[in-house]
Amino acid sequence: ATGSGQPGADNVEVVSLATGAKIASDAYATPDTTVGDGSVTIALGSKSFTVNLASGNDSLSALVSAINQASDNPGVSASIITDTNGSRLVLQSQVTGGDNALTLSSASTADGSSFINTTSLQTAASAHIRVDGYDVYSDSNIVDSAISGVSLNLVKAQPGTSVSLTLAPNAQAATSAVQSFVTAYNKVVTTIAQLTAFDPTGQNNG
């Protein structure tokens, strides 16, 4: 809460958390298997970037490196997962929200089909909360717009369960601040008294 927040109580229900999209390619024999040369375009919401695979440097691992090293990558991480069926390219969005869908398209081969096919592992979704029964949606799990002066950090979804959120003045903070001032002031007064002390004998002058 910030100083602009007003005292009160609200019931907050976290219906669902914001998630980022995740997609995976078909399985290849190994990470070094050739996937095909050409351009690969990755779109994240309204942003996209393209990497190019040259013949001889067009393996699955080369594609991962090209994606992760792309200077105009808007927030997509690439990795390889190897299971009993082979190795797959996995792309995961670092940006959450329903408007940030993740897609991959590769230049067509001679027969008109894409040389890299993908399936969805997780869809992009916005966070959904209810404040006193009113629906609020956010692309992020940090919700600043629902309650004036309050930032909500969503960590777990519990549909059907409301939590009472009370905003009240923090009297202890004011008390601590005043006490800190009093303590510091008294130390200054003591130090000044020591530095300006006068002894008629001249033995212990400040």
GROMACS .gro file of C-alpha atoms in nm:
model
  206
    1ALA     CA    1   0.000   0.000   0.000
    2THR     CA    2   0.109   0.358  -0.063
    3GLY     CA    3   0.023   0.679   0.117
    4SER     CA    4  -0.262   0.742  -0.126
    5GLY     CA    5  -0.449   0.431  -0.012
    6GLN     CA    6  -0.760   0.492   0.194
    7PRO     CA    7  -0.854   0.294   0.508
    8GLY     CA    8  -1.107   0.023   0.439
    9ALA     CA    9  -1.160  -0.348   0.386
   10ASP     CA   10  -1.212  -0.541   0.062
   11ASN     CA   11  -1.280  -0.905  -0.015
   12VAL     CA   12  -1.035  -1.034  -0.277
   13GLU     CA   13  -1.071  -1.364  -0.463
   14VAL     CA   14  -0.791  -1.487  -0.690
   15VAL     CA   15  -0.973  -1.682  -0.960
   16SER     CA   16  -0.670  -1.751  -1.181
   17LEU     CA   17  -0.312  -1.635  -1.226
   18ALA     CA   18  -0.161  -1.480  -1.537
   19THR     CA   19   0.042  -1.725  -1.745
   20GLY     CA   20   0.278  -1.709  -2.039
   21ALA     CA   21   0.237  -1.919  -2.351
   22LYS     CA   22   0.448  -2.229  -2.417
   23ILE     CA   23   0.474  -2.428  -2.740
   24ALA     CA   24   0.679  -2.728  -2.851
   25SER     CA   25   0.794  -2.864  -3.186
   26ASP     CA   26   0.764  -3.216  -3.319
   27ALA     CA   27   1.028  -3.460  -3.194
   28TYR     CA   28   1.366  -3.485  -3.367
   29ALA     CA   29   1.618  -3.765  -3.320
   30THR     CA   30   1.876  -3.553  -3.133
   31PRO     CA   31   1.949  -3.186  -3.066
   32ASP     CA   32   2.195  -3.198  -3.357
   33THR     CA   33   1.934  -3.317  -3.606
   34THR     CA   34   1.880  -3.089  -3.905
   35VAL     CA   35   1.543  -2.914  -3.899
   36GLY     CA   36   1.578  -2.732  -4.231
   37ASP     CA   37   1.726  -2.407  -4.355
   38GLY     CA   38   1.533  -2.087  -4.408
   39SER     CA   39   1.366  -1.815  -4.205
   40VAL     CA   40   1.181  -1.880  -3.880
   41THR     CA   41   0.946  -1.612  -3.748
   42ILE     CA   42   0.829  -1.605  -3.388
   43ALA     CA   43   0.541  -1.383  -3.282
   44LEU     CA   44   0.467  -1.284  -2.924
   45GLY     CA   45   0.145  -1.089  -2.912
   46SER     CA   46   0.181  -0.792  -3.147
   47LYS     CA   47   0.562  -0.823  -3.165
   48SER     CA   48   0.761  -1.060  -3.383
   49PHE     CA   49   1.118  -1.135  -3.485
   50THR     CA   50   1.284  -1.353  -3.746
   51VAL     CA   51   1.593  -1.572  -3.737
   52ASN     CA   52   1.755  -1.738  -4.037
   53LEU     CA   53   1.899  -2.086  -4.052
   54ALA     CA   54   2.169  -2.141  -4.311
   55SER     CA   55   2.238  -2.477  -4.472
   56GLY     CA   56   2.496  -2.660  -4.260
   57ASN     CA   57   2.398  -2.465  -3.950
   58ASP     CA   58   2.032  -2.557  -3.930
   59SER     CA   59   2.014  -2.806  -3.645
   60LEU     CA   60   1.767  -2.794  -3.359
   61SER     CA   61   2.036  -2.664  -3.122
   62ALA     CA   62   2.138  -2.398  -3.376
   63LEU     CA   63   1.779  -2.277  -3.386
   64VAL     CA   64   1.770  -2.252  -3.006
   65SER     CA   65   2.088  -2.044  -3.005
   66ALA     CA   66   1.960  -1.816  -3.280
   67ILE     CA   67   1.636  -1.748  -3.094
   68ASN     CA   68   1.797  -1.683  -2.756
   69GLN     CA   69   2.064  -1.457  -2.906
   70ALA     CA   70   1.833  -1.252  -3.129
   71SER     CA   71   1.872  -0.884  -3.039
   72ASP     CA   72   1.506  -0.808  -3.115
   73ASN     CA   73   1.367  -1.100  -2.913
   74PRO     CA   74   1.076  -0.946  -2.714
   75GLY     CA   75   1.082  -1.207  -2.437
   76VAL     CA   76   1.087  -1.564  -2.570
   77SER     CA   77   1.320  -1.826  -2.425
   78ALA     CA   78   1.409  -2.138  -2.625
   79SER     CA   79   1.525  -2.472  -2.489
   80ILE     CA   80   1.540  -2.839  -2.584
   81ILE     CA   81   1.360  -3.116  -2.397
   82THR     CA   82   1.462  -3.472  -2.476
   83ASP     CA   83   1.232  -3.761  -2.389
   84THR     CA   84   1.195  -4.121  -2.506
   85ASN     CA   85   1.058  -4.000  -2.840
   86GLY     CA   86   1.341  -3.760  -2.918
   87SER     CA   87   1.432  -3.394  -2.878
   88ARG     CA   88   1.187  -3.106  -2.904
   89LEU     CA   89   1.223  -2.732  -2.932
   90VAL     CA   90   1.029  -2.566  -2.650
   91LEU     CA   91   0.949  -2.195  -2.663
   92GLN     CA   92   0.825  -2.017  -2.353
   93SER     CA   93   0.704  -1.659  -2.323
   94GLN     CA   94   0.846  -1.451  -2.040
   95VAL     CA   95   0.553  -1.214  -2.086
   96THR     CA   96   0.218  -1.312  -1.934
   97GLY     CA   97  -0.131  -1.208  -2.038
   98GLY     CA   98  -0.404  -1.320  -2.273
   99ASP     CA   99  -0.294  -1.078  -2.545
  100ASN     CA  100   0.052  -1.236  -2.568
  101ALA     CA  101  -0.006  -1.553  -2.768
  102LEU     CA  102   0.308  -1.730  -2.893
  103THR     CA  103   0.341  -1.872  -3.244
  104LEU     CA  104   0.621  -2.001  -3.467
  105SER     CA  105   0.612  -2.013  -3.844
  106SER     CA  106   0.887  -2.124  -4.079
  107ALA     CA  107   0.932  -2.048  -4.446
  108SER     CA  108   0.754  -2.292  -4.673
  109THR     CA  109   0.941  -2.577  -4.830
  110ALA     CA  110   0.897  -2.681  -5.193
  111ASP     CA  111   0.571  -2.863  -5.117
  112GLY     CA  112   0.425  -2.559  -4.943
  113SER     CA  113   0.437  -2.691  -4.586
  114SER     CA  114   0.616  -2.545  -4.285
  115PHE     CA  115   0.940  -2.725  -4.198
  116ILE     CA  116   0.885  -2.679  -3.823
  117ASN     CA  117   0.551  -2.772  -3.670
  118THR     CA  118   0.445  -2.684  -3.315
  119THR     CA  119   0.176  -2.770  -3.065
  120SER     CA  120   0.059  -2.568  -2.765
  121LEU     CA  121   0.167  -2.675  -2.416
  122GLN     CA  122   0.024  -2.376  -2.230
  123THR     CA  123  -0.190  -2.088  -2.347
  124ALA     CA  124  -0.134  -1.726  -2.254
  125ALA     CA  125  -0.385  -1.603  -1.999
  126SER     CA  126  -0.454  -1.291  -1.796
  127ALA     CA  127  -0.491  -1.291  -1.420
  128HIS     CA  128  -0.851  -1.286  -1.298
  129ILE     CA  129  -0.948  -1.158  -0.956
  130ARG     CA  130  -1.271  -1.043  -0.795
  131VAL     CA  131  -1.272  -0.746  -0.559
  132ASP     CA  132  -1.595  -0.730  -0.360
  133GLY     CA  133  -1.754  -0.936  -0.635
  134TYR     CA  134  -1.631  -0.719  -0.924
  135ASP     CA  135  -1.420  -0.888  -1.192
  136VAL     CA  136  -1.072  -0.747  -1.259
  137TYR     CA  137  -0.831  -0.876  -1.525
  138SER     CA  138  -0.457  -0.809  -1.553
  139ASP     CA  139  -0.182  -0.921  -1.791
  140SER     CA  140   0.050  -0.941  -1.490
  141ASN     CA  141   0.027  -1.112  -1.152
  142ILE     CA  142   0.103  -0.775  -0.996
  143VAL     CA  143  -0.226  -0.585  -1.002
  144ASP     CA  144  -0.201  -0.211  -0.941
  145SER     CA  145  -0.533  -0.094  -1.079
  146ALA     CA  146  -0.789  -0.284  -0.873
  147ILE     CA  147  -0.773  -0.096  -0.541
  148SER     CA  148  -0.657   0.265  -0.530
  149GLY     CA  149  -0.318   0.298  -0.363
  150VAL     CA  150  -0.271  -0.080  -0.331
  151SER     CA  151  -0.053  -0.319  -0.532
  152LEU     CA  152  -0.161  -0.683  -0.516
  153ASN     CA  153   0.104  -0.952  -0.574
  154LEU     CA  154  -0.085  -1.266  -0.674
  155VAL     CA  155   0.090  -1.590  -0.578
  156LYS     CA  156  -0.182  -1.856  -0.579
  157ALA     CA  157  -0.524  -1.902  -0.732
  158GLN     CA  158  -0.805  -2.017  -0.501
  159PRO     CA  159  -1.134  -1.991  -0.691
  160GLY     CA  160  -1.432  -1.959  -0.460
  161THR     CA  161  -1.223  -1.838  -0.165
  162SER     CA  162  -1.218  -1.471  -0.067
  163VAL     CA  163  -0.953  -1.311   0.151
  164SER     CA  164  -1.030  -1.001   0.355
  165LEU     CA  165  -0.779  -0.727   0.280
  166THR     CA  166  -0.777  -0.448   0.538
  167LEU     CA  167  -0.603  -0.117   0.482
  168ALA     CA  168  -0.541   0.088   0.798
  169PRO     CA  169  -0.302   0.360   0.919
  170ASN     CA  170   0.029   0.221   1.042
  171ALA     CA  171   0.058   0.389   1.383
  172GLN     CA  172   0.365   0.181   1.472
  173ALA     CA  173   0.558   0.327   1.179
  174ALA     CA  174   0.490   0.682   1.303
  175THR     CA  175   0.581   0.587   1.661
  176SER     CA  176   0.908   0.429   1.547
  177ALA     CA  177   0.996   0.734   1.338
  178VAL     CA  178   0.937   0.971   1.632
  179GLN     CA  179   1.132   0.749   1.871
  180SER     CA  180   1.424   0.734   1.627
  181PHE     CA  181   1.425   1.114   1.612
  182VAL     CA  182   1.414   1.144   1.993
  183THR     CA  183   1.702   0.898   2.034
  184ALA     CA  184   1.914   1.074   1.772
  185TYR     CA  185   1.837   1.417   1.919
  186ASN     CA  186   1.936   1.308   2.270
  187LYS     CA  187   2.266   1.171   2.139
  188VAL     CA  188   2.339   1.503   1.969
  189VAL     CA  189   2.259   1.698   2.289
  190THR     CA  190   2.488   1.470   2.493
  191THR     CA  191   2.769   1.507   2.240
  192ILE     CA  192   2.733   1.888   2.232
  193ALA     CA  193   2.744   1.898   2.613
  194GLN     CA  194   3.065   1.695   2.612
  195LEU     CA  195   3.230   1.906   2.343
  196THR     CA  196   3.142   2.239   2.512
  197ALA     CA  197   3.208   2.137   2.873
  198PHE     CA  198   3.405   2.385   3.090
  199ASP     CA  199   3.612   2.290   3.394
  200PRO     CA  200   3.750   2.585   3.603
  201THR     CA  201   4.062   2.380   3.677
  202GLY     CA  202   4.128   2.349   3.305
  203GLN     CA  203   4.176   1.977   3.331
  204ASN     CA  204   3.863   1.852   3.158
  205ASN     CA  205   3.758   2.120   2.914
  206GLY     CA  206   3.553   2.011   2.610
   0.00000   0.00000   0.00000
